[in-house]
XYZ file of C-alpha atoms in Angstrom:
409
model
C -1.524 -3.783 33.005
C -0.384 -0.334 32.585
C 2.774 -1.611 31.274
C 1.314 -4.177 28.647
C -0.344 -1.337 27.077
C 2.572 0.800 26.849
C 4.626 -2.318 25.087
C 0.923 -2.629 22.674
C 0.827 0.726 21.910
C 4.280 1.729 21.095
C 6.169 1.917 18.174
C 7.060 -1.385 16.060
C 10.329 -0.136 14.577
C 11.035 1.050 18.268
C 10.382 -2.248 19.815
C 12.169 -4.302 17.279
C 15.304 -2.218 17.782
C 15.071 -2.327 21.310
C 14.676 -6.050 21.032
C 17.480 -5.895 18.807
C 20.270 -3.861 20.454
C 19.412 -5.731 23.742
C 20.197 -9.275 22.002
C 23.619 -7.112 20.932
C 24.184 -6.750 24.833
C 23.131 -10.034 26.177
C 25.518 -11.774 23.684
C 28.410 -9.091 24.703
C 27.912 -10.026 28.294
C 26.864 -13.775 28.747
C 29.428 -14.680 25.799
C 28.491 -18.046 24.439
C 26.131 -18.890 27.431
C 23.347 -16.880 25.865
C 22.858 -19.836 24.072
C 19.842 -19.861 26.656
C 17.203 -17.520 25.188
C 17.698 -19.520 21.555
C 14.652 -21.672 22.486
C 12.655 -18.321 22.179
C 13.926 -17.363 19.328
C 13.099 -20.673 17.539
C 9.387 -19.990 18.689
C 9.315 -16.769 16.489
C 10.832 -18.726 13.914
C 8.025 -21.343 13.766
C 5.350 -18.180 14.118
C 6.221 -16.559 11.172
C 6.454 -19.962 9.102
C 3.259 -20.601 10.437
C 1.488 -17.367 9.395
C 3.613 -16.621 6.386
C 1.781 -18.600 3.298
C -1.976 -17.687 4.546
C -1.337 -14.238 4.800
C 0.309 -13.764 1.600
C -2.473 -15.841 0.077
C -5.503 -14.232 1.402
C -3.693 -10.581 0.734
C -3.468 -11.705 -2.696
C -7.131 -12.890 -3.102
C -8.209 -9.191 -1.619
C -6.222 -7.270 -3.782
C -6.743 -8.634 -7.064
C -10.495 -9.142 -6.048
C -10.483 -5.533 -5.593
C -9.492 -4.866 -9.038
C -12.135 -4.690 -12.277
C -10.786 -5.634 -15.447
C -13.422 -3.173 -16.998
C -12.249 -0.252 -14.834
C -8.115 -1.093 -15.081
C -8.907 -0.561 -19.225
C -5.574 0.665 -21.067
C -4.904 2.669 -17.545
C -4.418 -0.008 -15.001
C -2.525 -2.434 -17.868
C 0.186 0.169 -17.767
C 0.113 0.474 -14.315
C 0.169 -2.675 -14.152
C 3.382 -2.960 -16.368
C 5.329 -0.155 -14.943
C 4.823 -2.217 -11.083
C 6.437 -5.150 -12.552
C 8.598 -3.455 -14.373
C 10.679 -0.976 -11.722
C 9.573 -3.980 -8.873
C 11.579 -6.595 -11.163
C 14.524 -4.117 -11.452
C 14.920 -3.327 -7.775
C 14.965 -7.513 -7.061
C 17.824 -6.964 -10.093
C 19.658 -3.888 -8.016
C 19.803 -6.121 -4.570
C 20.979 -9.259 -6.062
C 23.502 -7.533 -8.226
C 24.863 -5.437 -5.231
C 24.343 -8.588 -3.011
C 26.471 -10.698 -4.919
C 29.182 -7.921 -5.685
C 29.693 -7.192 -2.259
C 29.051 -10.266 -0.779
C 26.959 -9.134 2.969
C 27.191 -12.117 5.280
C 30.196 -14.096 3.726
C 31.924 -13.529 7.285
C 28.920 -14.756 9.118
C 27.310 -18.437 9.813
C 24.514 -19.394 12.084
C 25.104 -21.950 14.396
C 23.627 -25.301 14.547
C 22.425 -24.617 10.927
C 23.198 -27.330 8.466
C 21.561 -26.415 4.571
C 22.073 -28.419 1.676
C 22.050 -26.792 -1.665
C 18.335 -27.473 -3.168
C 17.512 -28.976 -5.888
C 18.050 -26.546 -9.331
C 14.992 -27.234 -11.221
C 14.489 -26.609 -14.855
C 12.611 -23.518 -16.639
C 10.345 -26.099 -17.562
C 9.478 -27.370 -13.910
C 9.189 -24.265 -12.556
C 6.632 -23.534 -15.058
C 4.627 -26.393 -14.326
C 5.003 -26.303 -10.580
C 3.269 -23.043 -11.097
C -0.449 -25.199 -11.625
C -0.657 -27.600 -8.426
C -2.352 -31.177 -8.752
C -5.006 -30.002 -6.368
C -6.052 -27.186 -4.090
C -4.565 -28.137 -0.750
C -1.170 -29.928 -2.642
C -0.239 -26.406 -2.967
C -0.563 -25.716 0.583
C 0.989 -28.964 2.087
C 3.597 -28.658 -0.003
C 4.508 -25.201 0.531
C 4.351 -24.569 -3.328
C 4.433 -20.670 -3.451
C 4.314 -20.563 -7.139
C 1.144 -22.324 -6.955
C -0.319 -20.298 -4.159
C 0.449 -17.373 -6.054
C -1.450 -18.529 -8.780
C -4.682 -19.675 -6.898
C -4.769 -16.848 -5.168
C -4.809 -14.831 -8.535
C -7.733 -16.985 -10.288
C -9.721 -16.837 -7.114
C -9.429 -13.230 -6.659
C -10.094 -12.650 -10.319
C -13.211 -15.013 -10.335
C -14.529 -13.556 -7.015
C -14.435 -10.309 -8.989
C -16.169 -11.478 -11.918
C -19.017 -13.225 -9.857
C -19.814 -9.865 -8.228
C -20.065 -7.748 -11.657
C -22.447 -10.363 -13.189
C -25.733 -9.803 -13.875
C -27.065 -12.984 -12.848
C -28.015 -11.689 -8.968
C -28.100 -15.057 -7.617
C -24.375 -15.095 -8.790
C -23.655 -11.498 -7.219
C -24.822 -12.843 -3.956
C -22.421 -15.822 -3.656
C -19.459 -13.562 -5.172
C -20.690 -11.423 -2.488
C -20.957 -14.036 0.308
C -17.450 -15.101 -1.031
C -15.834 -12.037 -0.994
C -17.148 -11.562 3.287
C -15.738 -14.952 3.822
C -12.255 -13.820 2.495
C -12.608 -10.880 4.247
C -12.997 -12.505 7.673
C -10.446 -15.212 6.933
C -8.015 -12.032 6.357
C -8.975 -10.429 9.498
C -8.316 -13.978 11.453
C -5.084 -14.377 10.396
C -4.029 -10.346 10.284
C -5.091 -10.797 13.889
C -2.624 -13.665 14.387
C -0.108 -11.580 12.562
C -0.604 -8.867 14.796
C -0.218 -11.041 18.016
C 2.999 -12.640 16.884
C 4.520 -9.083 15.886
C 3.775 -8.391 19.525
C 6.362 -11.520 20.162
C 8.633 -10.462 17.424
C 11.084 -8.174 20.196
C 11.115 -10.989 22.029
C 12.085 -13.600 19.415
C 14.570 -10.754 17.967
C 16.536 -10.304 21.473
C 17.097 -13.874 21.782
C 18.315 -14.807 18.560
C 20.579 -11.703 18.507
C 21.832 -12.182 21.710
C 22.116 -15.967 21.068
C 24.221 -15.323 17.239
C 26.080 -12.240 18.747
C 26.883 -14.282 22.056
C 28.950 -17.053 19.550
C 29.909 -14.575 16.748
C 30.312 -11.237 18.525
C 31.665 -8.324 16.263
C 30.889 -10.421 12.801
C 27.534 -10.648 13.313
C 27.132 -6.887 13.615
C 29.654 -5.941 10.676
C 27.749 -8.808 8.570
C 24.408 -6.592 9.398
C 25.900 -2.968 8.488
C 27.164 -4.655 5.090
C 23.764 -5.495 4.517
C 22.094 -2.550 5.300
C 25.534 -0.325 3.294
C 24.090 -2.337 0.408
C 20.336 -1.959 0.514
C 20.702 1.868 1.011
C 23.455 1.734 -2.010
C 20.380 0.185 -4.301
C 17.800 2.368 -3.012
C 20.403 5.146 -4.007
C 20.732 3.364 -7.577
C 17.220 2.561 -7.724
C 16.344 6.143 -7.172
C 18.489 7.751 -9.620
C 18.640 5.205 -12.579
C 14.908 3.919 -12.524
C 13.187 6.606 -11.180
C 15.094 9.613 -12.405
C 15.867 7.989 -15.377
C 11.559 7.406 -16.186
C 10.962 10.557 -15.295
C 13.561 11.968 -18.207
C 12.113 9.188 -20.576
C 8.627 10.897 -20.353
C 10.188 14.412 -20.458
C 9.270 15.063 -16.949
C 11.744 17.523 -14.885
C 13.029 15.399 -12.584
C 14.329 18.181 -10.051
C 10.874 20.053 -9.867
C 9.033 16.935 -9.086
C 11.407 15.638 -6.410
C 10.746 19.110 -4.656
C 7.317 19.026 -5.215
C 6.869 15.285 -3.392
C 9.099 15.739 -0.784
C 6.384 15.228 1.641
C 5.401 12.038 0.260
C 8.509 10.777 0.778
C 9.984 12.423 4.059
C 6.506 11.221 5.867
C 6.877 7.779 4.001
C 10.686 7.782 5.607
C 9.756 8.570 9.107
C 6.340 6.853 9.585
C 7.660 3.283 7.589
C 4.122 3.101 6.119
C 2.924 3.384 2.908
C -0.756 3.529 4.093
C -0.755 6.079 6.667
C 1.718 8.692 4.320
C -0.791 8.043 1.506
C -2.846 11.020 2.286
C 0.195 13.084 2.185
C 1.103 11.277 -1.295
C -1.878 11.991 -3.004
C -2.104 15.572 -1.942
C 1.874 16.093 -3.010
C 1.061 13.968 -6.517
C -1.312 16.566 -7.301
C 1.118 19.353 -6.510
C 3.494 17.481 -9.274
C 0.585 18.097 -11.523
C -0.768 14.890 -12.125
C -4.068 14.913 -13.105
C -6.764 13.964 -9.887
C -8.594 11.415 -11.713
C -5.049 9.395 -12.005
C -3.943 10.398 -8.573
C -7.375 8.914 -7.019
C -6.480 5.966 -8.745
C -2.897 4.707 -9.153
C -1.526 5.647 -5.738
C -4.083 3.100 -3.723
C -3.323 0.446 -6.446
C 0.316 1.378 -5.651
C -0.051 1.268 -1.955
C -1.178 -2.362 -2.423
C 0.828 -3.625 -5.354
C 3.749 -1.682 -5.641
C 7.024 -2.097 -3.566
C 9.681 -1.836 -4.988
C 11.620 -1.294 -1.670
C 10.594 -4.895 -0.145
C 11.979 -6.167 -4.210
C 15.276 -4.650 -3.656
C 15.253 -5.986 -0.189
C 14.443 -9.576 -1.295
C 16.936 -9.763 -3.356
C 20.082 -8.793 -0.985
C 18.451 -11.093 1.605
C 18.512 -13.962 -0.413
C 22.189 -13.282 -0.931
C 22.618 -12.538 2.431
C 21.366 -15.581 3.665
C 23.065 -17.959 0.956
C 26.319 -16.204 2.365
C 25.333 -17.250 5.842
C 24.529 -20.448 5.376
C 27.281 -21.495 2.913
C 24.702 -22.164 0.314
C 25.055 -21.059 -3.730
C 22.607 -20.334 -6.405
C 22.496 -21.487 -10.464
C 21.507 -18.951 -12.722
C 18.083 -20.645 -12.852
C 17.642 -20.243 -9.218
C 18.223 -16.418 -9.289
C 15.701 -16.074 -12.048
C 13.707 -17.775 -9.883
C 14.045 -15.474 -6.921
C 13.411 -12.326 -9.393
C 10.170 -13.574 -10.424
C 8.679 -14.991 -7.085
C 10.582 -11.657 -5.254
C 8.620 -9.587 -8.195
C 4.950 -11.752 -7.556
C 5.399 -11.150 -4.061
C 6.200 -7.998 -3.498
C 3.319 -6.495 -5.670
C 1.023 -8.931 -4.011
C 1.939 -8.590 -0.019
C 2.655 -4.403 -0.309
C 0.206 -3.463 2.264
C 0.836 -5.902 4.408
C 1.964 -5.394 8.276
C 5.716 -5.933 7.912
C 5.738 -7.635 4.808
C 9.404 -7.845 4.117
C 9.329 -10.430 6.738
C 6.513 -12.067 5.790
C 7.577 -12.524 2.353
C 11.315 -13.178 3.021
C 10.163 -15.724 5.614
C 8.050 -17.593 2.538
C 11.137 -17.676 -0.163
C 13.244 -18.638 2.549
C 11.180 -21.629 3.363
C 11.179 -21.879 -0.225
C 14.330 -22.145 -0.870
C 15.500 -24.386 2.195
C 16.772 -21.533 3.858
C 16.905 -21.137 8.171
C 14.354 -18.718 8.435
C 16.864 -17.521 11.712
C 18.150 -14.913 8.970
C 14.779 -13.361 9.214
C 15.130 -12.670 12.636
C 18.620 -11.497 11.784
C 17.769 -9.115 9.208
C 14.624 -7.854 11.358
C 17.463 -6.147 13.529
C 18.077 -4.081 11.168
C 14.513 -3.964 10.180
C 13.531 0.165 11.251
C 16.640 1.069 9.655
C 15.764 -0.759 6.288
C 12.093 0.016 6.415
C 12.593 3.894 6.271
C 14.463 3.798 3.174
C 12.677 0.861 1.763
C 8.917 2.931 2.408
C 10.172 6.162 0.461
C 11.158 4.283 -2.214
C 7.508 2.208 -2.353
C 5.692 5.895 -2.345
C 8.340 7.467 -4.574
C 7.681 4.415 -7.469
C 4.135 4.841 -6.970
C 4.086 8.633 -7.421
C 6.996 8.525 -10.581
C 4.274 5.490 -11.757
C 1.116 7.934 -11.848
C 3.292 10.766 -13.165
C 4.213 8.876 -16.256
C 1.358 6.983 -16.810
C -0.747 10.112 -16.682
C 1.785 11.813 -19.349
C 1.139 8.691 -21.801
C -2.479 9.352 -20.877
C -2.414 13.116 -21.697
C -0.408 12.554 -25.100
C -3.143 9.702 -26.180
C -6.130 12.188 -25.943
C -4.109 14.664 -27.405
C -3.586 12.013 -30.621
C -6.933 11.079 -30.625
């Protein structure tokens, strides 16, 4: 019993890696026999399909439920726009590096036969994004349309509990505690199959590595060479480069967050260093009012770490399996990367949640999930910083367009 607790209550990025390197060292000794443990690795595979849509779903409801259109006002709209903005240029950063560099080109899973999906139009895409009905959305698998119910619902829900009718409070009320629980059921189920996760990692490591040895390993240091290469970019051009836009200095407010993002790094949690964030956003100067209020909207909406990392894993895995993407399909993949990663932010590992979803999406073997979650601590430190970094640059120059207004008017 002892034991199970110690495996509950330690680390995640410390199990995963363990789970991980272990694979690395089954494969290296049993050679293609370790075959074996793929059954258990399949299991993982089917948990995290199986959790996947209704957790990004009910997130979704939450978080926009959470937000007032009254209170956002001219504040939260350019919040609002800077999120999609820098989120929809690091999805831009990972595919371009992805597909320069090519991650995974040397690598192919075995047993995994994909046929290239269907390209559809601008136009179907568009109208994919309304489903028929309420549960053709979920049977279906339609993301685009989950998205979008999950927007209107959380947006109504809000509405009902502002209006004055009380009868109508009540239900939006009632509505928002059923949400809540449904959340807490499947967060619960999350949490139970990220206590599997090691498990499901060492066999389908061991399994890959035990057939592909030294390319599978090379394959995963590409990747990770080219997420840290776009978190390098991202940081620099986007952030730096925003920060100069709004006549910021960009050197003085690096030094004064440093503790956002150093306990952001180390902790690979944009929730528990938000404390730190806040306290080092007001050392930047930013005004307290904006402070209180961007960088919990940004803990929940912003990620622009998981967007960069969305789009070199799609690359990644279109390199493993053999499979190739039309220009309409990697438009595709910046907008649902974008929706997603401002939806799921706060999430318990989100970035395999959500790359789990577009995988499915896309027709993808979600066994580059388990893959990529090798590599996942590694990835998550960088990807973290640059979540509470955006989100800190966001309330800097939002509250410097803020500051100029009231000086106009």
């Amino acid at each position: 019993m002892n034991i199970w607790q110690s495996y509950k209550n330690s680390s995640f990025i410390l199990k995963m890696t363990a789970g991980f390197v272990l694979g690395i060292l089954a494969g290296v000794l049993f050679g293609a026999e370790a075959e074996i443990f793929k059954p258990f690795g399949t299991l993982l595979i089917k948990l995290l399909n199986l959790i996947a849509t209704p957790v990004v779903f009910l997130t979704v409801v939450l978080a926009v439920n959470q937000m007032n259109p009254a209170q956002l006002g001219r504040t939260g709209g350019k919040l609002v726009l800077y999120y999609g903005a820098t989120t929809a240029a690091a999805v831009l950063i990972g595919l371009g590096l992805a597909l320069w560099i090519n991650p995974g080109s040397s690598l192919s899973l075995p047993n995994a036969e994909v046929e290239k999906p269907a390209t559809p139009s601008i136009s179907d895409v568009i109208f994919n994004i309304v489903p028929d009905n309420f549960f053709s959305a979920f049977t279906s698998g339609n993301l685009m349309a989950i998205l979008f119910l999950a927007i209107i619902i959380g947006f109504t829900i809000s509405g009902m509990r502002l209006a004055t009718d009380e009868k109508i409070q009540n239900y939006g009320a009632q509505l928002q505690t059923f949400f809540e629980a449904a959340n807490e059921l499947f967060f619960r189920i999350l949490k139970g199959t990220l206590l599997y996760a090691p498990v499901g990692i060492f066999a389908i490591s061991a399994s890959t590595f035990g057939t592909q040895g030294w390319d599978t390993l090379t394959s995963l240091l590409e990747f990770t060479a080219v997420f840290y290469f776009g978190v390098i970019i991202l940081w620099i051009f986007v952030y730096s480069g925003t920060l100069k836009l709004f006549k910021i200095p960009v050197k003085s407010f690096f030094v004064n967050t440093k503790d956002a993002y150093t306990t952001a790094f180390f902790t690979s949690s944009s929730i528990a260093s938000l404390p730190v964030a806040i306290e080092s956003a007001k050392k930047a100067g930013i005004s307290e009012r904006m402070v209180n209020f961007s960088l919990p909207l940004g803990a929940v909406f912003n990620s622009d770490g998981g967007a960069l990392r969305m789009g070199a894993s799609i690359v990644f895995a279109a390199n493993v399996t053999g499979v190739s993407f039309s220009l309409t399909d990697f438009i595709t993949i910046v907008l649902i990367g974008t929706l997603l990663s401002i939806g799921t932010a706060g999430i318990p590992a989100a970035g395999l949640v959500t790359l789990s979803v577009v995988l499915t999406m896309f027709d993808l073997p979600l066994e580059v999930v388990a893959l990529i979650a090798g590599v996942d601590a590694i990835i998550g430190m960088a990807g973290t910083a640059s979540n509470v970094v955006g989100d800190v640059v966001g309330a800097a120059v939002v509250d410097q367009s803020e500051k100029k207004a009231e000086m106009a008017g």
